[in-house]
């Protein structure tokens, strides 16, 4: 029995040894992490791989957002460093990483990687630039693929030149104007709370007139109609410069008067500001006659409202004005009047009904109101020529100081710092950027939507010169008009010239 038992035991020992050898030969791979998830931003992770065989790591197609420093190894322990780039392309993205036996290709271990999408965030961006200059945007969640970032400035497409998860570089679109920065990446969208300022390049030329020329005798204001004809207040006359440069006399005569009629049969008394409606009718602030006059397309002059100096609402001759200095027309054909003598803003309907812009029955008061322009959302922008300020009457009929100080002077900077000297003509673009004829500083100034005042053109010396920006010179610019093509027309009073400022 003992001998039999010994044989059985020996046999058992042999079997146990054989099983152990088979297990030792069986290939295995063990990875310390089989489920991975990390932040949406770029990050590193580490895998510890233990194996008794040579292995290779297989990454499926479309996994280019994962980089590894080791793709294969041998028996023992290996360290695999993973670099996961930021997720800016999908809400959630996943990868299946397979560790396979090198010789047989048999899959022995799987690691699953999940990453959520990065949130789009902007921390800073360049505040202003000229056309084609670079805007740098910093933040997080940008696409590293340039085409994956849709960027606009003031609604105009900006070209993305460099892209990374935390930084974009884009080119300021030509003629973009002041406006919001927007970024669209997939379904994520960002809009800035402040505007990027467009630094216009101003090229000044002369349309007509200048020292030594005899085209004009006393320039006060300038306007343009839809056909490109330029209208000029010259002394007591209204003239027109056709698109081909011919000067045409429209209405009025050299002598002051108060007569309705056609062409030379009509007369004005120190007319000041003018405006042109969609139909080509010209409206005139007949300052010394205290009237609002209308010149139709056939040269017929009539009185729309007013009769003699005073301060009262009414229709036609029942209304009274005191030195109306400028006019502007809204989309409905209402004529807004800057009334210098009464410091009021008056509104004349197409039928001649006159009302005073008021809040709760109290007339809105703008001291020495001289020129005005109509902005968006019902705003009226007014220059206070003797107050050296620019005001805004908002849609709630509140008078708000835009810029300027009681003591006239010249200073650039924020609206709290800036100073003007007898600001006159005003123009406003669709974004709310203001352009000011700063009369006795002999400059054309700009107030950006970011509320910064700068000089657009003019050296500050009373002179006559064409050129770029401050290379140019004006001498008492009084009237200003902005065309739909972003060209400023300037009534350059002492130079007796109509100037053109092309904005680029």
Coordinates of C-alpha atoms in Angstrom, one line a residue:
X1 CA 0.0 0.0 0.0
X2 CA 2.8 2.4 0.8
X3 CA 4.3 1.8 -2.5
X4 CA 1.1 2.4 -4.3
X5 CA 0.5 5.6 -2.4
X6 CA 4.0 6.8 -3.4
X7 CA 3.3 6.3 -7.0
X8 CA 0.1 8.2 -6.8
X9 CA 1.8 11.0 -5.0
X10 CA 4.6 11.2 -7.5
X11 CA 2.1 11.3 -10.3
X12 CA 0.3 14.1 -8.6
X13 CA 3.5 16.0 -8.2
X14 CA 4.2 15.6 -11.9
X15 CA 0.7 16.9 -12.8
X16 CA 1.0 19.9 -10.5
X17 CA 4.4 20.9 -12.0
X18 CA 3.0 20.7 -15.5
X19 CA 0.1 22.9 -14.7
X20 CA 2.4 25.5 -13.2
X21 CA 4.6 25.5 -16.3
X22 CA 1.6 26.0 -18.6
X23 CA 0.5 29.0 -16.6
X24 CA 3.9 30.5 -16.7
X25 CA 3.9 30.3 -20.4
X26 CA 0.5 31.9 -20.8
X27 CA 0.8 35.6 -22.0
X28 CA -0.7 38.3 -19.8
X29 CA -0.7 42.1 -19.7
X30 CA -2.0 44.1 -16.7
X31 CA -2.6 47.8 -16.8
X32 CA -3.1 49.8 -13.6
X33 CA -5.9 51.9 -15.2
X34 CA -8.6 50.6 -17.5
X35 CA -11.0 53.5 -17.4
X36 CA -9.6 57.0 -18.0
X37 CA -11.4 60.4 -18.0
X38 CA -9.9 63.8 -17.6
X39 CA -10.5 67.5 -18.0
X40 CA -11.5 69.0 -21.3
X41 CA -8.2 70.9 -21.4
X42 CA -4.9 69.4 -22.5
X43 CA -3.5 67.1 -19.9
X44 CA -1.1 64.2 -19.2
X45 CA -1.8 60.8 -17.7
X46 CA 0.3 57.7 -17.0
X47 CA -0.3 54.0 -17.4
X48 CA 1.8 51.3 -15.7
X49 CA 1.9 48.2 -17.9
X50 CA 3.0 44.8 -16.4
X51 CA 3.5 41.9 -18.8
X52 CA 5.3 38.6 -19.3
X53 CA 5.4 39.0 -23.1
X54 CA 6.2 41.6 -25.8
X55 CA 3.2 43.8 -26.5
X56 CA 2.0 46.7 -28.7
X57 CA -0.5 49.4 -28.1
X58 CA -3.1 49.8 -30.8
X59 CA -4.9 53.2 -31.1
X60 CA -7.9 53.3 -33.5
X61 CA -8.3 55.7 -36.4
X62 CA -9.6 59.1 -35.4
X63 CA -7.6 59.1 -32.2
X64 CA -5.1 61.8 -33.3
X65 CA -6.0 63.8 -30.2
X66 CA -4.2 61.2 -28.0
X67 CA -0.4 61.0 -28.2
X68 CA 1.7 58.4 -26.4
X69 CA 5.4 58.3 -25.8
X70 CA 5.5 54.4 -25.9
X71 CA 3.7 52.2 -28.3
X72 CA 5.2 48.8 -27.5
X73 CA 7.2 47.0 -24.8
X74 CA 8.5 43.8 -23.5
X75 CA 8.2 41.6 -20.4
X76 CA 8.4 43.4 -17.1
X77 CA 6.9 46.8 -16.2
X78 CA 6.6 49.7 -18.6
X79 CA 5.4 53.3 -18.1
X80 CA 3.3 54.8 -20.9
X81 CA 2.8 58.6 -20.9
X82 CA -0.4 59.8 -22.5
X83 CA -0.9 63.4 -23.8
X84 CA -4.6 64.1 -24.3
X85 CA -5.2 67.4 -26.2
X86 CA -8.0 69.7 -25.4
X87 CA -11.5 68.7 -26.7
X88 CA -12.9 71.5 -28.8
X89 CA -14.7 69.3 -31.4
X90 CA -17.3 67.1 -29.8
X91 CA -19.5 67.1 -26.7
X92 CA -17.9 63.8 -25.5
X93 CA -15.2 61.8 -27.3
X94 CA -14.0 58.3 -26.5
X95 CA -11.1 56.0 -27.5
X96 CA -10.6 52.3 -27.0
X97 CA -6.9 51.5 -26.5
X98 CA -6.0 47.8 -27.0
X99 CA -2.9 46.2 -25.6
X100 CA -2.1 43.2 -27.8
X101 CA 0.4 40.4 -27.7
X102 CA 3.1 41.4 -30.2
X103 CA 3.6 37.9 -31.7
X104 CA 0.0 36.8 -32.1
X105 CA -1.9 40.1 -32.2
X106 CA -4.2 38.7 -29.5
X107 CA -6.0 41.4 -27.5
X108 CA -5.1 41.0 -23.8
X109 CA -6.1 44.2 -22.1
X110 CA -8.3 47.2 -23.0
X111 CA -8.3 50.8 -21.7
X112 CA -11.2 53.1 -22.3
X113 CA -10.6 56.9 -22.5
X114 CA -13.4 59.5 -22.2
X115 CA -13.1 63.2 -22.5
X116 CA -15.8 65.9 -22.3
X117 CA -15.8 69.0 -24.4
X118 CA -13.9 72.2 -23.3
X119 CA -16.0 75.2 -22.5
X120 CA -15.3 78.2 -24.7
X121 CA -13.9 81.1 -22.6
X122 CA -12.3 84.4 -23.6
X123 CA -10.1 86.2 -21.0
X124 CA -8.6 89.0 -23.1
X125 CA -8.4 90.4 -26.6
X126 CA -6.7 93.2 -28.4
X127 CA -8.8 96.4 -27.9
X128 CA -8.2 98.1 -31.2
X129 CA -6.5 97.7 -34.6
X130 CA -6.3 98.9 -38.1
X131 CA -7.6 96.9 -41.1
X132 CA -5.4 93.8 -41.7
X133 CA -3.7 94.1 -38.3
X134 CA -3.6 91.2 -35.9
X135 CA -6.1 90.7 -33.1
X136 CA -4.8 88.4 -30.3
X137 CA -7.5 86.5 -28.3
X138 CA -6.6 84.5 -25.2
X139 CA -8.8 82.1 -23.3
X140 CA -9.7 78.4 -23.5
X141 CA -11.7 76.0 -25.5
X142 CA -10.6 77.2 -28.9
X143 CA -10.2 74.7 -31.7
X144 CA -6.6 74.0 -32.6
X145 CA -7.9 73.7 -36.2
X146 CA -8.1 77.2 -37.7
X147 CA -11.2 76.5 -39.7
X148 CA -13.0 75.3 -36.5
X149 CA -13.1 78.8 -35.1
X150 CA -15.6 81.2 -36.8
X151 CA -14.6 84.7 -35.7
X152 CA -16.3 88.0 -36.6
X153 CA -15.7 91.6 -35.6
X154 CA -18.7 93.9 -35.9
X155 CA -20.4 91.2 -37.9
X156 CA -17.6 91.0 -40.5
X157 CA -15.6 87.7 -40.9
X158 CA -12.1 87.8 -39.5
X159 CA -9.4 85.5 -40.9
X160 CA -8.0 83.1 -38.3
X161 CA -4.2 83.0 -38.9
X162 CA -3.1 81.0 -35.8
X163 CA -5.1 78.6 -33.6
X164 CA -4.4 76.8 -30.3
X165 CA -6.5 75.7 -27.4
X166 CA -5.7 78.8 -25.4
X167 CA -5.0 81.4 -28.1
X168 CA -6.2 82.7 -31.4
X169 CA -4.7 85.2 -33.8
X170 CA -7.1 86.8 -36.3
X171 CA -6.8 89.6 -38.9
X172 CA -9.0 92.7 -38.4
X173 CA -11.3 92.9 -41.5
X174 CA -11.0 95.9 -43.7
X175 CA -13.5 98.7 -42.9
X176 CA -15.0 96.6 -40.0
X177 CA -15.8 99.6 -37.9
X178 CA -16.2 99.4 -34.1
X179 CA -18.1 96.4 -32.8
X180 CA -18.4 93.2 -30.9
X181 CA -16.1 90.2 -31.1
X182 CA -17.9 86.9 -31.7
X183 CA -16.5 83.4 -31.7
X184 CA -18.4 80.3 -32.8
X185 CA -17.0 76.8 -32.3
X186 CA -19.5 74.1 -33.0
X187 CA -22.5 74.8 -30.9
X188 CA -20.6 77.1 -28.5
X189 CA -20.9 80.9 -29.0
X190 CA -19.2 83.9 -27.4
X191 CA -20.0 87.6 -27.8
X192 CA -17.8 90.3 -26.1
X193 CA -19.4 92.7 -23.7
X194 CA -17.1 95.5 -25.0
X195 CA -16.3 96.6 -28.5
X196 CA -13.1 96.3 -30.5
X197 CA -12.2 99.7 -31.8
X198 CA -11.4 100.0 -35.5
X199 CA -8.5 102.4 -36.1
X200 CA -9.6 104.1 -39.3
X201 CA -6.9 105.3 -41.7
X202 CA -8.2 108.7 -43.0
X203 CA -7.1 109.8 -46.5
X204 CA -7.9 113.5 -47.0
X205 CA -8.4 115.0 -50.5
X206 CA -10.2 118.0 -51.9
X207 CA -13.4 117.8 -53.9
X208 CA -13.6 121.5 -54.8
X209 CA -12.3 124.9 -53.7
X210 CA -9.3 125.8 -51.6
X211 CA -7.2 128.9 -51.0
X212 CA -7.1 131.0 -54.2
X213 CA -10.1 129.2 -55.7
X214 CA -13.3 131.1 -56.5
X215 CA -15.9 128.3 -56.2
X216 CA -17.3 129.5 -52.8
X217 CA -17.7 132.6 -50.7
X218 CA -18.9 131.4 -47.3
X219 CA -19.2 127.7 -46.7
X220 CA -21.3 126.4 -43.7
X221 CA -22.5 122.9 -44.4
X222 CA -22.4 120.0 -46.8
X223 CA -24.7 117.1 -47.6
X224 CA -25.0 114.3 -50.3
X225 CA -28.0 112.7 -51.9
X226 CA -28.5 109.0 -52.9
X227 CA -27.1 109.8 -56.4
X228 CA -23.8 111.2 -55.2
X229 CA -24.6 114.9 -55.7
X230 CA -23.1 117.1 -53.0
X231 CA -25.1 120.0 -51.7
X232 CA -23.3 123.1 -50.1
X233 CA -24.6 126.0 -48.1
X234 CA -22.5 128.9 -49.5
X235 CA -23.4 132.3 -48.1
X236 CA -27.1 132.8 -48.7
X237 CA -27.2 130.3 -51.6
X238 CA -27.6 126.5 -51.9
X239 CA -25.3 125.0 -54.5
X240 CA -24.9 121.5 -55.8
X241 CA -21.7 119.7 -57.0
X242 CA -22.8 117.0 -59.5
X243 CA -21.1 113.6 -59.5
X244 CA -18.9 114.8 -62.5
X245 CA -17.7 117.9 -60.5
X246 CA -19.9 120.6 -62.1
X247 CA -21.1 123.3 -59.7
X248 CA -24.8 124.1 -60.1
X249 CA -26.7 126.8 -58.3
X250 CA -29.9 125.5 -56.8
X251 CA -31.7 128.3 -54.9
X252 CA -31.2 131.6 -53.2
X253 CA -29.2 134.7 -54.1
X254 CA -26.2 136.6 -52.7
X255 CA -28.5 139.0 -50.9
X256 CA -30.2 138.0 -47.7
X257 CA -34.0 137.8 -47.9
X258 CA -37.1 135.8 -47.0
X259 CA -38.8 134.9 -50.2
X260 CA -40.3 131.6 -51.4
X261 CA -40.1 130.8 -55.1
X262 CA -38.1 128.9 -57.7
X263 CA -34.3 129.1 -57.9
X264 CA -33.2 132.8 -58.0
X265 CA -36.7 133.8 -57.1
X266 CA -36.2 132.5 -53.5
X267 CA -34.0 134.0 -50.8
X268 CA -32.5 133.0 -47.5
X269 CA -31.0 134.8 -44.6
X270 CA -27.8 133.2 -43.2
X271 CA -28.9 129.6 -43.9
X272 CA -26.8 127.2 -41.9
X273 CA -27.4 123.4 -41.7
X274 CA -29.0 121.3 -44.5
X275 CA -30.2 117.8 -45.0
X276 CA -31.5 115.7 -48.0
X277 CA -34.3 113.2 -47.8
X278 CA -34.7 110.0 -49.8
X279 CA -36.6 111.7 -52.6
X280 CA -33.8 114.4 -53.1
X281 CA -35.7 117.2 -51.3
X282 CA -33.3 119.6 -49.5
X283 CA -34.2 121.0 -46.1
X284 CA -32.6 124.2 -44.8
X285 CA -32.2 125.6 -41.3
X286 CA -32.7 129.3 -42.3
X287 CA -31.1 130.6 -39.2
X288 CA -31.6 134.4 -39.3
X289 CA -35.1 134.0 -40.8
X290 CA -36.0 131.6 -37.9
X291 CA -37.5 129.2 -40.5
X292 CA -37.3 125.6 -41.8
X293 CA -37.3 125.8 -45.5
X294 CA -37.7 123.0 -48.2
X295 CA -36.3 122.9 -51.7
X296 CA -37.9 120.3 -53.9
X297 CA -36.2 118.5 -56.7
X298 CA -37.4 121.2 -59.2
X299 CA -35.8 124.0 -57.2
X300 CA -39.0 125.3 -55.7
X301 CA -38.5 126.8 -52.2
X302 CA -41.3 126.8 -49.6
X303 CA -41.5 127.4 -45.9
X304 CA -42.2 124.1 -44.0
X305 CA -42.5 125.7 -40.6
X306 CA -42.0 129.0 -38.7
X307 CA -42.6 132.7 -39.3
X308 CA -40.7 134.9 -36.9
X309 CA -38.5 134.5 -33.9
X310 CA -40.1 132.9 -30.9
X311 CA -40.6 129.6 -29.1
X312 CA -43.8 127.8 -29.7
X313 CA -45.1 124.6 -31.3
X314 CA -47.8 124.6 -33.9
X315 CA -48.3 123.8 -37.6
X316 CA -46.6 125.8 -40.4
X317 CA -46.6 129.5 -39.7
X318 CA -48.1 129.0 -36.3
X319 CA -44.8 127.6 -35.0
X320 CA -41.9 129.8 -33.8
X321 CA -38.2 129.1 -33.8
X322 CA -35.1 131.0 -32.5
X323 CA -32.1 130.6 -34.7
X324 CA -32.5 127.1 -36.0
X325 CA -28.9 126.0 -36.8
X326 CA -29.2 122.4 -38.3
X327 CA -31.6 119.8 -39.5
X328 CA -31.6 116.0 -39.9
X329 CA -34.2 113.7 -41.3
X330 CA -35.4 110.3 -40.0
X331 CA -36.7 107.3 -41.9
X332 CA -40.3 108.6 -41.7
X333 CA -39.4 112.0 -43.1
X334 CA -39.6 114.0 -39.9
X335 CA -37.1 116.9 -39.7
X336 CA -35.2 117.2 -36.4
X337 CA -33.9 120.7 -35.7
X338 CA -31.0 121.9 -33.5
X339 CA -32.4 125.2 -32.2
X340 CA -29.5 127.3 -31.2
X341 CA -31.5 130.2 -29.8
X342 CA -33.8 128.2 -27.5
X343 CA -31.4 125.4 -26.7
X344 CA -34.1 122.9 -27.8
X345 CA -34.5 120.0 -30.2
X346 CA -37.6 120.5 -32.4
X347 CA -39.3 118.0 -34.6
X348 CA -41.2 119.0 -37.8
X349 CA -43.5 116.4 -39.4
X350 CA -43.7 116.1 -43.2
X351 CA -46.9 118.1 -42.9
X352 CA -45.2 121.0 -41.0
X353 CA -46.4 120.1 -37.5
X354 CA -43.8 121.3 -35.0
X355 CA -43.3 119.7 -31.5
X356 CA -40.5 120.2 -29.0
X357 CA -38.6 117.1 -27.9
X358 CA -39.7 116.8 -24.2
X359 CA -39.8 114.5 -21.3
X360 CA -42.9 114.6 -19.1
X361 CA -43.9 117.9 -20.6
X362 CA -40.5 119.5 -19.9
X363 CA -38.5 120.4 -23.1
X364 CA -35.1 118.7 -23.5
X365 CA -32.4 121.4 -23.1
X366 CA -29.1 121.2 -24.9
X367 CA -27.0 124.4 -24.4
X368 CA -26.0 126.2 -27.6
X369 CA -27.2 123.3 -29.7
X370 CA -25.6 123.7 -33.1
X371 CA -25.3 120.5 -35.2
X372 CA -27.1 117.2 -34.8
X373 CA -27.2 113.7 -36.1
X374 CA -29.6 110.8 -35.7
X375 CA -28.2 107.6 -34.2
X376 CA -29.6 104.2 -33.6
X377 CA -32.4 103.5 -31.1
X378 CA -33.9 107.0 -31.4
X379 CA -30.8 108.8 -30.2
X380 CA -30.1 112.4 -31.1
X381 CA -26.4 113.4 -31.0
X382 CA -25.9 117.2 -30.6
X383 CA -22.9 119.4 -30.5
X384 CA -22.8 122.3 -28.1
X385 CA -20.6 124.7 -30.0
X386 CA -20.0 127.2 -27.2
X387 CA -20.1 124.6 -24.4
X388 CA -17.3 122.6 -26.1
X389 CA -19.2 119.4 -25.5
X390 CA -21.1 116.6 -27.3
X391 CA -24.4 115.5 -25.9
X392 CA -26.7 112.6 -26.6
X393 CA -30.4 112.6 -26.1
X394 CA -31.3 108.9 -25.6
X395 CA -34.6 107.1 -26.4
X396 CA -35.9 108.0 -22.9
X397 CA -35.3 111.7 -23.6
X398 CA -32.5 111.9 -21.1
X399 CA -29.7 114.3 -22.0
X400 CA -26.3 112.6 -21.5
X401 CA -22.9 114.2 -21.8
X402 CA -20.9 112.1 -24.3
X403 CA -17.6 114.0 -24.1
X404 CA -16.0 117.4 -23.6
X405 CA -15.4 119.9 -20.8
X406 CA -16.5 123.5 -20.0
X407 CA -13.1 124.9 -20.9
X408 CA -12.4 124.4 -24.5
X409 CA -9.1 122.8 -25.5
X410 CA -7.6 119.8 -27.1
X411 CA -7.1 116.5 -25.3
X412 CA -7.4 112.9 -26.5
X413 CA -8.3 109.9 -24.3
X414 CA -11.4 108.6 -22.6
X415 CA -14.6 110.6 -22.7
X416 CA -13.8 111.9 -19.2
X417 CA -10.5 113.2 -20.3
X418 CA -11.2 114.5 -23.8
X419 CA -11.6 118.2 -24.7
X420 CA -12.9 119.9 -27.8
X421 CA -12.9 123.5 -29.0
X422 CA -16.2 124.6 -30.5
X423 CA -17.3 121.3 -31.9
X424 CA -19.5 121.7 -34.9
X425 CA -20.6 119.1 -37.5
X426 CA -21.5 115.6 -36.3
X427 CA -21.9 112.3 -38.1
X428 CA -22.6 108.8 -36.7
X429 CA -22.3 105.4 -38.3
X430 CA -24.5 102.3 -37.8
X431 CA -22.4 101.1 -34.8
X432 CA -22.6 104.4 -33.0
X433 CA -19.1 105.6 -33.7
X434 CA -19.2 109.4 -33.7
X435 CA -17.2 111.8 -36.0
X436 CA -16.9 115.4 -35.0
X437 CA -15.7 118.5 -36.9
X438 CA -13.7 120.0 -34.0
X439 CA -13.9 123.5 -35.4
X440 CA -11.2 125.5 -33.7
X441 CA -8.9 122.6 -33.2
X442 CA -8.9 122.3 -37.0
X443 CA -9.3 118.5 -36.7
X444 CA -11.8 115.7 -37.4
X445 CA -12.2 113.8 -34.2
X446 CA -13.6 110.3 -33.5
X447 CA -15.5 109.0 -30.5
X448 CA -15.4 105.2 -30.6
X449 CA -18.1 103.0 -29.2
X450 CA -15.6 102.0 -26.5
X451 CA -15.8 105.7 -25.5
X452 CA -12.4 106.8 -26.5
X453 CA -11.7 110.1 -28.3
X454 CA -9.0 110.4 -30.9
X455 CA -8.0 112.5 -33.9
X456 CA -8.9 111.0 -37.2
X457 CA -7.5 113.7 -39.5
X458 CA -6.0 117.1 -39.2
X459 CA -2.7 118.5 -37.9
X460 CA -4.3 120.9 -35.5
X461 CA -2.7 123.9 -37.4
X462 CA -5.1 126.1 -39.4
X463 CA -3.8 125.3 -42.9
X464 CA -4.7 123.6 -46.1
X465 CA -3.1 120.3 -47.0
X466 CA -4.2 116.9 -48.3
X467 CA -2.7 113.7 -46.9
X468 CA -3.1 110.8 -44.5
X469 CA -4.5 111.4 -41.0
X470 CA -2.6 114.2 -39.2
X471 CA -0.6 115.0 -42.4
X472 CA -3.7 116.7 -43.6
X473 CA -4.7 120.2 -42.5
X474 CA -8.1 122.0 -42.2
X475 CA -9.0 125.6 -41.3
X476 CA -12.3 125.8 -39.3
X477 CA -14.1 122.6 -40.4
X478 CA -17.8 123.3 -39.7
X479 CA -20.0 120.8 -41.5
X480 CA -19.7 117.0 -41.6
X481 CA -21.5 114.3 -43.4
X482 CA -20.8 110.5 -43.6
X483 CA -21.8 108.6 -46.7
X484 CA -22.9 105.0 -46.8
X485 CA -19.4 104.1 -48.2
X486 CA -17.7 105.5 -45.1
X487 CA -16.5 108.7 -46.7
X488 CA -16.7 111.9 -44.7
X489 CA -17.5 115.1 -46.4
X490 CA -16.2 118.2 -44.7
X491 CA -17.2 121.8 -45.1
X492 CA -13.8 123.5 -44.6
X493 CA -15.0 127.0 -43.9
X494 CA -11.9 129.2 -44.0
X495 CA -10.3 127.2 -46.8
X496 CA -13.6 127.7 -48.8
X497 CA -13.3 124.0 -49.8
X498 CA -15.3 120.8 -49.7
X499 CA -12.9 118.1 -48.5
X500 CA -13.3 114.3 -48.7
X501 CA -12.0 112.0 -46.0
X502 CA -11.9 108.3 -47.2
X503 CA -11.9 106.0 -44.3
X504 CA -10.0 102.7 -44.7

